[in-house]
């Protein structure tokens, strides 16, 4: 069965910039930025890439790259996107958001998250 995966992301670029997608599948470049697939701009900051694969993978990891004059810049604040395909369907539609680093990035460091703002589990929490 051929599986179609449509990737969409909303991101406003500057003149001359392009978005690419790279990931764990050979059809997405096997994590090699030079083999990343160029996305297509539709309108209102929306970018689209359609992938067809005959393998029907169980899992997929991917992330977006911004190309600025041929230099790739990855999404600055997110890990790779992860998708598990528990049921096999003919078409999947994935809608993502570009996550910029927060202005107050220091508050996300271990010094804050593991000491000052540490969360302790209470009995019965899971």
Short mmCIF file of C-alpha atoms in Angstrom, two decimals:
data_model
loop_
_atom_site.label_atom_id
_atom_site.label_comp_id
_atom_site.label_asym_id
_atom_site.label_seq_id
_atom_site.Cartn_x
_atom_site.Cartn_y
_atom_site.Cartn_z
CA UNK A 1 0.00 0.00 0.00
CA UNK A 2 1.31 3.44 -0.90
CA UNK A 3 1.21 5.85 2.05
CA UNK A 4 0.92 9.57 1.46
CA UNK A 5 2.07 11.99 4.16
CA UNK A 6 1.37 15.70 3.84
CA UNK A 7 3.54 17.95 6.00
CA UNK A 8 2.42 21.53 6.64
CA UNK A 9 3.95 24.27 8.74
CA UNK A 10 3.16 27.94 9.18
CA UNK A 11 6.26 30.12 9.12
CA UNK A 12 6.83 33.56 7.63
CA UNK A 13 10.17 33.76 5.86
CA UNK A 14 12.16 36.73 4.65
CA UNK A 15 12.78 37.33 0.95
CA UNK A 16 14.94 34.54 -0.51
CA UNK A 17 14.49 32.11 2.38
CA UNK A 18 13.03 28.63 1.86
CA UNK A 19 11.87 25.83 4.11
CA UNK A 20 13.07 22.23 3.83
CA UNK A 21 12.19 19.02 5.62
CA UNK A 22 14.62 16.24 6.53
CA UNK A 23 13.99 13.04 8.44
CA UNK A 24 14.55 9.40 9.21
CA UNK A 25 13.15 8.01 5.94
CA UNK A 26 15.28 7.75 2.79
CA UNK A 27 12.55 9.77 1.03
CA UNK A 28 13.30 12.59 3.53
CA UNK A 29 17.07 12.45 3.11
CA UNK A 30 17.96 10.07 5.98
CA UNK A 31 18.92 13.05 8.20
CA UNK A 32 21.40 14.41 5.63
CA UNK A 33 20.69 18.16 5.26
CA UNK A 34 22.03 18.20 1.69
CA UNK A 35 19.27 15.69 0.80
CA UNK A 36 16.49 17.61 2.57
CA UNK A 37 13.32 18.14 0.54
CA UNK A 38 12.26 21.64 -0.42
CA UNK A 39 8.80 22.59 0.76
CA UNK A 40 6.35 24.56 -1.37
CA UNK A 41 4.95 27.90 -0.25
CA UNK A 42 1.17 28.05 -0.57
CA UNK A 43 -0.05 31.31 1.02
CA UNK A 44 -0.28 33.22 4.30
CA UNK A 45 2.99 31.76 5.61
CA UNK A 46 1.94 28.16 4.95
CA UNK A 47 4.44 25.64 3.57
CA UNK A 48 3.64 22.16 2.25
CA UNK A 49 5.48 19.00 1.30
CA UNK A 50 3.80 15.80 0.11
CA UNK A 51 5.60 12.50 0.46
CA UNK A 52 4.58 9.17 -1.00
CA UNK A 53 6.23 6.01 0.29
CA UNK A 54 5.59 2.37 -0.48
CA UNK A 55 7.21 1.16 2.75
CA UNK A 56 4.42 2.25 5.18
CA UNK A 57 6.79 2.98 8.10
CA UNK A 58 5.81 2.30 11.71
CA UNK A 59 7.57 5.46 12.93
CA UNK A 60 8.84 8.69 11.46
CA UNK A 61 11.14 11.38 12.85
CA UNK A 62 11.70 14.68 11.06
CA UNK A 63 12.44 18.35 11.47
CA UNK A 64 12.32 21.49 9.40
CA UNK A 65 15.24 23.53 8.12
CA UNK A 66 15.27 27.15 7.07
CA UNK A 67 17.55 27.87 4.12
CA UNK A 68 18.96 31.37 4.10
CA UNK A 69 21.26 31.90 1.11
CA UNK A 70 22.09 28.20 1.01
CA UNK A 71 22.86 27.90 4.74
CA UNK A 72 20.53 25.57 6.66
CA UNK A 73 19.19 26.74 10.02
CA UNK A 74 17.25 24.08 12.00
CA UNK A 75 14.20 24.82 14.11
CA UNK A 76 15.85 26.48 17.08
CA UNK A 77 13.74 25.30 19.99
CA UNK A 78 12.29 21.94 19.15
CA UNK A 79 13.46 18.40 19.07
CA UNK A 80 12.70 16.27 16.06
CA UNK A 81 9.02 15.67 15.47
CA UNK A 82 8.00 12.05 16.15
CA UNK A 83 5.06 10.22 14.60
CA UNK A 84 3.99 6.62 15.18
CA UNK A 85 1.66 5.01 12.68
CA UNK A 86 -0.32 2.51 14.78
CA UNK A 87 -2.94 1.98 12.11
CA UNK A 88 -2.10 2.03 8.44
CA UNK A 89 -4.04 4.60 6.46
CA UNK A 90 -3.57 5.77 2.91
CA UNK A 91 -3.07 9.45 3.82
CA UNK A 92 -1.77 11.30 6.85
CA UNK A 93 -1.88 15.07 7.29
CA UNK A 94 0.69 16.52 9.74
CA UNK A 95 0.40 20.18 10.77
CA UNK A 96 3.30 21.68 12.72
CA UNK A 97 4.42 25.00 14.16
CA UNK A 98 7.88 26.53 14.07
CA UNK A 99 9.05 26.96 17.66
CA UNK A 100 11.44 29.84 18.29
CA UNK A 101 13.52 30.00 21.44
CA UNK A 102 11.69 31.83 24.21
CA UNK A 103 12.86 35.32 25.11
CA UNK A 104 13.53 34.19 28.70
CA UNK A 105 15.42 31.04 27.73
CA UNK A 106 17.42 31.02 30.99
CA UNK A 107 14.25 30.05 32.87
CA UNK A 108 14.25 26.77 30.90
CA UNK A 109 17.75 25.80 32.03
CA UNK A 110 18.49 23.06 34.57
CA UNK A 111 19.38 25.70 37.18
CA UNK A 112 15.74 26.78 37.25
CA UNK A 113 13.86 23.63 36.26
CA UNK A 114 15.73 21.32 38.65
CA UNK A 115 16.14 23.61 41.63
CA UNK A 116 14.01 26.74 41.99
CA UNK A 117 11.04 25.49 39.99
CA UNK A 118 11.51 21.76 40.57
CA UNK A 119 8.39 19.62 40.58
CA UNK A 120 8.31 16.89 43.15
CA UNK A 121 6.07 13.89 42.74
CA UNK A 122 3.52 13.27 45.43
CA UNK A 123 2.46 9.75 46.52
CA UNK A 124 -0.09 8.48 44.02
CA UNK A 125 1.16 10.67 41.15
CA UNK A 126 1.92 8.91 37.91
#
